[in-house]
Short mmCIF file of C-alpha atoms in Angstrom, two decimals:
data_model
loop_
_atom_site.label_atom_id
_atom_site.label_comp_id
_atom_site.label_asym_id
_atom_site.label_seq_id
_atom_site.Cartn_x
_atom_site.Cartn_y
_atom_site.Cartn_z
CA UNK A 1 -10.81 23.30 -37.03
CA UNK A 2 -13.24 25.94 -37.80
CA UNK A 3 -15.91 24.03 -39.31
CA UNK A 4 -16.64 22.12 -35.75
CA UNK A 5 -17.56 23.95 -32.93
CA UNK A 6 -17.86 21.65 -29.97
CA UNK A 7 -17.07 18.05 -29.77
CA UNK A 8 -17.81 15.66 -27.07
CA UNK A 9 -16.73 12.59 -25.19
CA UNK A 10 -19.13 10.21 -23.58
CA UNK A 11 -17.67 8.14 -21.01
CA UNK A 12 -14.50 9.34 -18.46
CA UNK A 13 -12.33 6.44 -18.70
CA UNK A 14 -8.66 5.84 -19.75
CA UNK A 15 -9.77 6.12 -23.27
CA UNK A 16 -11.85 8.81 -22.53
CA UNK A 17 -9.48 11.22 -21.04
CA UNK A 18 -7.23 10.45 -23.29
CA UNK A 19 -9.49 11.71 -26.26
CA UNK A 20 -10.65 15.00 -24.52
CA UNK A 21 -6.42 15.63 -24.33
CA UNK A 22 -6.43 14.84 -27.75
CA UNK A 23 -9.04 16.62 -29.05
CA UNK A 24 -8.07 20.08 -26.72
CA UNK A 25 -4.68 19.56 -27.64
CA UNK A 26 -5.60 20.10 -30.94
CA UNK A 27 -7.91 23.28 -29.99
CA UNK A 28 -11.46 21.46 -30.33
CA UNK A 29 -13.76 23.02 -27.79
CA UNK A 30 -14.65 19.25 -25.38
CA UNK A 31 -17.02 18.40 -23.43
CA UNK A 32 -16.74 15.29 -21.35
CA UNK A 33 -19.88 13.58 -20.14
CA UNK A 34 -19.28 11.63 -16.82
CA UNK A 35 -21.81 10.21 -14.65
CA UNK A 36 -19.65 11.01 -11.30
CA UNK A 37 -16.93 12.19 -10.13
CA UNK A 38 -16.14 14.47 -12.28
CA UNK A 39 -13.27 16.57 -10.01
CA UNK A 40 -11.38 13.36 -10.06
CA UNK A 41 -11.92 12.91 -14.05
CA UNK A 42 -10.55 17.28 -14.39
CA UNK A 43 -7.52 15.79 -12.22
CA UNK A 44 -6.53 12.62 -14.20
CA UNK A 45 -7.07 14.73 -17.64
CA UNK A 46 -4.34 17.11 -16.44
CA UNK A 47 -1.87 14.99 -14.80
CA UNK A 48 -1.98 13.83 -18.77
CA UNK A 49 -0.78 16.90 -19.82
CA UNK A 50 1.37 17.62 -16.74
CA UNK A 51 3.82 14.85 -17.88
CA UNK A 52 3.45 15.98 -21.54
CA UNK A 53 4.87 19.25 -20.06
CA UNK A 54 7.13 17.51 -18.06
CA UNK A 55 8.44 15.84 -21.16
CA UNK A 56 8.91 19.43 -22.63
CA UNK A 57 6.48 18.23 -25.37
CA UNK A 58 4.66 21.57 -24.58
CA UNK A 59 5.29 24.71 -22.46
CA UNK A 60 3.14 25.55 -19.70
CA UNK A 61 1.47 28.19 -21.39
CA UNK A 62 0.37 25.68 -23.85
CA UNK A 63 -0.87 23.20 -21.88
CA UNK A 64 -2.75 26.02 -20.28
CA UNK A 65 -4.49 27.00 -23.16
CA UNK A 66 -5.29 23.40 -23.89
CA UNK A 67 -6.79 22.53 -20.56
CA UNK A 68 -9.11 25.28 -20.88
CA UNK A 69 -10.68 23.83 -24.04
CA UNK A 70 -12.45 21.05 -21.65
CA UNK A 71 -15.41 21.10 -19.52
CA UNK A 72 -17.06 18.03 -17.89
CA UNK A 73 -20.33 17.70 -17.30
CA UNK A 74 -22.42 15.33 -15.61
CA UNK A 75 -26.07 16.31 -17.57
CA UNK A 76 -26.88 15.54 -21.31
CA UNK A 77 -28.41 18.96 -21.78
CA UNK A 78 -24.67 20.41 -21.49
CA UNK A 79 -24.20 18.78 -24.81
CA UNK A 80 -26.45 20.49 -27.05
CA UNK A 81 -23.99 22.05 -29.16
CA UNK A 82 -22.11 18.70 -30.04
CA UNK A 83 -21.63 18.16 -33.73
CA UNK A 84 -19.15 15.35 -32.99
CA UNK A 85 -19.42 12.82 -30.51
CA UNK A 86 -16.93 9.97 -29.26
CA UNK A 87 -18.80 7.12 -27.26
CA UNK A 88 -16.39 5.56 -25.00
CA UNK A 89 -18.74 4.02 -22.50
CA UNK A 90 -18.18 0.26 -21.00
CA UNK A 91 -18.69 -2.57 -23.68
CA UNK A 92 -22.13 -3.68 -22.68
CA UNK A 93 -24.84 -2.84 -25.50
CA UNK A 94 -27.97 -1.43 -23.20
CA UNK A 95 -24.90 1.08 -22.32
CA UNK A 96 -24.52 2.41 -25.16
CA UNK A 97 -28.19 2.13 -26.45
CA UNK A 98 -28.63 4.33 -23.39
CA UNK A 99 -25.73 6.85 -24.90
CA UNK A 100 -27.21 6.61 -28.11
CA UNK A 101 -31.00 7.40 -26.85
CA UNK A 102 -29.78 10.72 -24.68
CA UNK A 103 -27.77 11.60 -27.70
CA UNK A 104 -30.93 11.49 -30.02
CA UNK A 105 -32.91 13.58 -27.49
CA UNK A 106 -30.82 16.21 -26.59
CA UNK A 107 -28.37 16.20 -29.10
CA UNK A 108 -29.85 18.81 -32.71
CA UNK A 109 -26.71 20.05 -34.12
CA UNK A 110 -24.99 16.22 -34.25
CA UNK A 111 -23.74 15.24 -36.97
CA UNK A 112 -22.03 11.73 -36.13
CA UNK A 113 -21.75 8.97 -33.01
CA UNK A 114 -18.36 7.40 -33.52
CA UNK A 115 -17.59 4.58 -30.90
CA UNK A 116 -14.39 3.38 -29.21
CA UNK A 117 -15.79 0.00 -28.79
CA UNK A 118 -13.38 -2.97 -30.09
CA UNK A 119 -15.92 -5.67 -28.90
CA UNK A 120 -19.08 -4.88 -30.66
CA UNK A 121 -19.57 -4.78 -34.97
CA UNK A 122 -20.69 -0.51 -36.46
CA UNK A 123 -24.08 -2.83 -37.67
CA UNK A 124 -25.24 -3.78 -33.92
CA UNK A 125 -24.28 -0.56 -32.42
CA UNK A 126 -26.63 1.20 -35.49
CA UNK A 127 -29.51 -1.11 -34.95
CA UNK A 128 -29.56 -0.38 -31.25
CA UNK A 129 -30.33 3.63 -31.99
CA UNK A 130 -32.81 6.14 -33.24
CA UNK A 131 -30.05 7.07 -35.30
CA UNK A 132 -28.86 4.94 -37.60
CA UNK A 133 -27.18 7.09 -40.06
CA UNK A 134 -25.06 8.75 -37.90
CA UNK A 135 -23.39 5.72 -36.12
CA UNK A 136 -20.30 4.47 -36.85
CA UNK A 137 -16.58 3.00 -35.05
CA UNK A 138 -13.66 4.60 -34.82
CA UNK A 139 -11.41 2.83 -32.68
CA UNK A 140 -8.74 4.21 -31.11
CA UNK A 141 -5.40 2.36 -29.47
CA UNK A 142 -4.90 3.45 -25.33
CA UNK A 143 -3.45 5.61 -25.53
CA UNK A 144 -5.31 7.61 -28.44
CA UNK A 145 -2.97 10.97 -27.48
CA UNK A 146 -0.28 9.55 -28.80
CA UNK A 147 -0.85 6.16 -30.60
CA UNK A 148 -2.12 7.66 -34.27
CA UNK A 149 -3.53 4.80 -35.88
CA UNK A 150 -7.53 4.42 -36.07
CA UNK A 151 -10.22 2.11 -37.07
CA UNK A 152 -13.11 3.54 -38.73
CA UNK A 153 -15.97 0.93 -39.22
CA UNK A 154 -18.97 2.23 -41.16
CA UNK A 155 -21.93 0.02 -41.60
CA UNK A 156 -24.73 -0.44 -44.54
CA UNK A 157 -26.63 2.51 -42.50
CA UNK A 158 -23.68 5.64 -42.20
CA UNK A 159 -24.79 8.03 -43.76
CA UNK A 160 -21.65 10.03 -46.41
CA UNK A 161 -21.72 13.42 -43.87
CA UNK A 162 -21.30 11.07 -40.58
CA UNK A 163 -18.06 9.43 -42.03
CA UNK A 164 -16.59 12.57 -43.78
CA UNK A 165 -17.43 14.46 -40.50
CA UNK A 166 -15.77 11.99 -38.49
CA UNK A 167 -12.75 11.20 -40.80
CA UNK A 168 -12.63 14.64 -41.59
CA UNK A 169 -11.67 15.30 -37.88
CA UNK A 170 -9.51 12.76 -37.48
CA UNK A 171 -7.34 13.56 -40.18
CA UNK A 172 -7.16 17.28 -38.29
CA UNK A 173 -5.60 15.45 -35.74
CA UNK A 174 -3.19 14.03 -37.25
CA UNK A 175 -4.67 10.38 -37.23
CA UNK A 176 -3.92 7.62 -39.06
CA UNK A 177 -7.15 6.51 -40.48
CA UNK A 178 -7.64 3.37 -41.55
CA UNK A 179 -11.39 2.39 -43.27
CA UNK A 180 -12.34 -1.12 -42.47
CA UNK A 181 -13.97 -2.39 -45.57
CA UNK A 182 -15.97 -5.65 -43.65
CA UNK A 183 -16.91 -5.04 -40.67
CA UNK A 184 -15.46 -8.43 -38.62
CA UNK A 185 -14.79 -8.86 -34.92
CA UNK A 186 -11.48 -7.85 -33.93
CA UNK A 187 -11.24 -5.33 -36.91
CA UNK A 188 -7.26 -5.60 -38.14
CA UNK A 189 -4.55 -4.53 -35.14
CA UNK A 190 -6.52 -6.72 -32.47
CA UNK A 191 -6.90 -9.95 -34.93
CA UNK A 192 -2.82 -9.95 -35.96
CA UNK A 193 -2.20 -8.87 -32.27
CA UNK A 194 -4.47 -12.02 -30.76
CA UNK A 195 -2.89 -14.44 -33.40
CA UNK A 196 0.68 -13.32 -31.91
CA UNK A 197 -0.36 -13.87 -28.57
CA UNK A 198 -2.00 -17.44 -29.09
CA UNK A 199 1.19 -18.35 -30.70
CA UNK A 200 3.29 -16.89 -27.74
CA UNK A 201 1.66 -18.73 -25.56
CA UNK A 202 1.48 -21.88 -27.18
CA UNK A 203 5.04 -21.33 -27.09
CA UNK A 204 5.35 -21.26 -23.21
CA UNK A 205 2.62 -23.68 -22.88
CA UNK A 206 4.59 -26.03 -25.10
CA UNK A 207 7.78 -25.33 -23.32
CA UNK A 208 10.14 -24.10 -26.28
CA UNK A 209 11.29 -20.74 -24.71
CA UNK A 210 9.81 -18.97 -21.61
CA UNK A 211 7.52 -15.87 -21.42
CA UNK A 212 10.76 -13.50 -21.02
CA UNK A 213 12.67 -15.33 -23.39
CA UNK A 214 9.35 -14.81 -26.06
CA UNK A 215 9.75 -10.74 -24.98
CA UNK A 216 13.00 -10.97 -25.81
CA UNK A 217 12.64 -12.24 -29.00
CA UNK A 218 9.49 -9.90 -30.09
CA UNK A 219 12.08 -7.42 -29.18
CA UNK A 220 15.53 -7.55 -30.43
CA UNK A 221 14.16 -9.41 -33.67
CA UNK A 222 11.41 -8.36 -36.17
CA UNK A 223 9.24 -6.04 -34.24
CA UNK A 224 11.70 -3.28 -34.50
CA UNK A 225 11.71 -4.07 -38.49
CA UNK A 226 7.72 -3.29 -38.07
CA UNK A 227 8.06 0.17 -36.96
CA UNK A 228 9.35 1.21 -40.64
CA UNK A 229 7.55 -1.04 -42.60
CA UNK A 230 4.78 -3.46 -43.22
CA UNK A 231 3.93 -7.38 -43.13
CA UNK A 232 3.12 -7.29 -46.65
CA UNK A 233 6.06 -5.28 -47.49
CA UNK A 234 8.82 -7.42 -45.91
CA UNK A 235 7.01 -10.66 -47.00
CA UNK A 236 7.30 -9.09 -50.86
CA UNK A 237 11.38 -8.24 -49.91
CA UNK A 238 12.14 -11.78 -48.25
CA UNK A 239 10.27 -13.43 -51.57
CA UNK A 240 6.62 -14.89 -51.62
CA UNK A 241 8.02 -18.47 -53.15
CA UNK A 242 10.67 -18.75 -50.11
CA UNK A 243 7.67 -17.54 -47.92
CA UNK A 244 5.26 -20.10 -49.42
CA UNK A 245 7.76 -23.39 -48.99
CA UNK A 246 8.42 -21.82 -44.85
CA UNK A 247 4.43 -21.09 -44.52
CA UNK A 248 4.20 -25.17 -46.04
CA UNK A 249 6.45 -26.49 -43.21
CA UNK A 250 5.51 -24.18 -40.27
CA UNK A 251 1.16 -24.03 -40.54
CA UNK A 252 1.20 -27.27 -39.43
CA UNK A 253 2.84 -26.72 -36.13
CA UNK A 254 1.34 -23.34 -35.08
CA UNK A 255 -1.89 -22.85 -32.51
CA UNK A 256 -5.27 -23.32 -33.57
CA UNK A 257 -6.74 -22.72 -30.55
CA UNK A 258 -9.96 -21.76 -30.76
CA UNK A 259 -10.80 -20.32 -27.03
CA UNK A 260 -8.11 -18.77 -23.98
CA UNK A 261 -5.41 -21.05 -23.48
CA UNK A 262 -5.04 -23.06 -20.35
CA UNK A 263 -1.67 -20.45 -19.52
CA UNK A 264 -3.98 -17.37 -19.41
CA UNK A 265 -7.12 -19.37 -17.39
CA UNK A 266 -5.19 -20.68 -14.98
CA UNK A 267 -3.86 -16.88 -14.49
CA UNK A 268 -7.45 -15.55 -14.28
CA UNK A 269 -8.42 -18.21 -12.38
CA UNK A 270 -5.94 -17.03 -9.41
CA UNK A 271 -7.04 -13.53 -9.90
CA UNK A 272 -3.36 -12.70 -11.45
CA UNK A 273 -4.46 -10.18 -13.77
CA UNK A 274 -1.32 -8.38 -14.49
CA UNK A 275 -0.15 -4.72 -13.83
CA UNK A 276 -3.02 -3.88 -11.91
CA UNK A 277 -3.20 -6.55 -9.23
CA UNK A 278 0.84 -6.53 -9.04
CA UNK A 279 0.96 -10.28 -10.83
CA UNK A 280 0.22 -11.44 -14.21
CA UNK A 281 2.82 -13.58 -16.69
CA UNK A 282 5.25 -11.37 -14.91
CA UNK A 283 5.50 -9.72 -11.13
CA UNK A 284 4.95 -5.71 -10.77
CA UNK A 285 5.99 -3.96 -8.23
CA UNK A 286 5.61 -0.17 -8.52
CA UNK A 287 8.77 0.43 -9.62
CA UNK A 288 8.58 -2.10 -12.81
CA UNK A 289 5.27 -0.75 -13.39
CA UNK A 290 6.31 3.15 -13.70
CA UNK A 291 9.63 1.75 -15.76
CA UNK A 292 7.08 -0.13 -18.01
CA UNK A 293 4.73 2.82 -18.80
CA UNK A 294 7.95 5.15 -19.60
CA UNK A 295 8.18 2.04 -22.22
CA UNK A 296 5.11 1.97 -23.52
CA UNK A 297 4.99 5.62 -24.17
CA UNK A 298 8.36 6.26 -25.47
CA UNK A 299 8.12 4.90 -29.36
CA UNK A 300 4.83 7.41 -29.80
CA UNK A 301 6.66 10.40 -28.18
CA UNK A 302 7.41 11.74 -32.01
CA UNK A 303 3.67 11.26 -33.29
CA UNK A 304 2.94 14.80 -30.68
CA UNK A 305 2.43 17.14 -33.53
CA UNK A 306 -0.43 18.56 -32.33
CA UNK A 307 -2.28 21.75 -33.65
CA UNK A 308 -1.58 23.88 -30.57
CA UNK A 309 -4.28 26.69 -29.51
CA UNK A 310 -2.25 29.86 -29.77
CA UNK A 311 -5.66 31.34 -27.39
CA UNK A 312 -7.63 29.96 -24.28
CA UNK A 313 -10.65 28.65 -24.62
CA UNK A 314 -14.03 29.78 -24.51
CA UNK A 315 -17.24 28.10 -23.67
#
């Protein structure tokens, strides 16, 4: 992308890394701002692209070329070439009004701030900076190397060059960008995804099926359907008056809970997180854990069409 010359990621988390492989991937010049650590954050980044290899989703020689499109810094002055910058910092708000601050100081060429943050609204992260006009969301899903869909969130302050900057890049990578038009909580994906999961739940809490039994289900009966095509668009192909008379019957019986269900409390309450504590709805061991990830990646294997640097790097 010839019109941006450096981009950078603030914050060296899962989301994070998987941004700067992303963005080099694609031949944007990175840098990655980390606080510490930073030898450990180089290592993590590419064991990313080690597997990618390993997947022959890349020859070596390519993912050398990538690799050296990243450098990770620990000082703000490092990114005073940034036109573009992805804050992917922990959800607390003085965090990121901290971000936003450094960026303002040391930051002259920038041209937008787009978060990762699914927790707070584009307004409150703009009225925490110096820089109104440039601040935006574009939320990614983990991980954002391969999952393609994002959520760009302007607010009454972005300014027309911060969102065609950012969009503008995303589209180089081969997102799929979708503009929020209100900025709510929870966006879209995260508000249909949290209604499903209320519902499974009340399911198990209810005792009509049990959790596998719900996989199961999700599995091998309309989520594959969803991979092709949309609610709306099934909905329209099943017939909105047959729809209407089933939505009639069924409302009624569905969740309305309006806080965590007694299911996942009782989980957190026994510090049985999930994958990373080795219990959760399920139990992990570190075989089910490595077959799960080869899952999780497998249906966004095809969405690696990335625009390859033919060259290394240079800084």
């Amino acid at each position: 992308m010839k019109e941006l010359s450096q981009a950078a990621v603030i914050g060296g988390g899962m989301i994070g890394l998987s941004l700067c492989v992303l963005l080099t991937g694609n031949g944007i010049h990175t840098t990655l701002y980390a606080r510490s650590r930073l030898k450990k954050k180089r290592e993590q980044y590419e064991e990313i692209f080690r597997r990618l290899a390993e997947k022959k989703l890349l020859t070596e020689k390519e993912r050398s070329n990538c690799e050296s499109y990243l450098r990770i810094v620990d000082s703000y002055e490092e990114l005073k070439d940034a036109e573009i910058v992805f804050e992917s910092v922990t959800e607390d708000l003085e965090a990121k009004r901290e971000v936003y601050d450094k960026l303002f100081q040391f930051c002259p060429k920038l041209k937008a701030a787009a978060s990762t943050t699914s927790a707070f609204s584009s307004l409150e992260l703009a009225e925490c900076s110096k820089m109104k006009d440039k601040i935006l969301v574009a939320h990614p899903f983990y991980p954002p190397h391969l999952i393609p869909c994002v959520e760009v969130v302007p607010n009454e302050n972005t300014s027309k060059e911060a969102l065609e900057a950012v969009t503008a890049l995303l589209r180089y990578l081969k997102r799929e960008v979708v503009m929020i038009r209100r900025d709510k909580p929870g966006f879209v994906a995260n508000r249909i995804q949290y209604a499903m999961l209320r519902e499974a739940v009340h399911i198990v809490e209810e005792g009509i099926a049990a959790p596998e039994d719900v996989d199961r289900v999700l599995r091998y009966s309309f989520m594959p359907r969803y991979t092709s095509i949309g609610i709306f668009e099934h909905f329209d192909h099943c017939g909105l008056d047959l729809t209407g008379s089933i939505c009639d019957y069924l409302y009624p019986h569905l969740s309305d809970a309006c806080s965590v269900q007694k299911l996942l409390k009782e989980k957190c309450h026994k510090g049985e997180y999930g994958v990373k504590c080795g219990r959760g709805i399920y139990n992990w061991d570190e075989e089910r854990i490595k077959e799960l990830e080869k899952r999780v990646e497998a249906p966004y294997l095809e969405h690696i069409c990335w625009n390859l640097p033919k060259d290394p790097g240079r800084f």
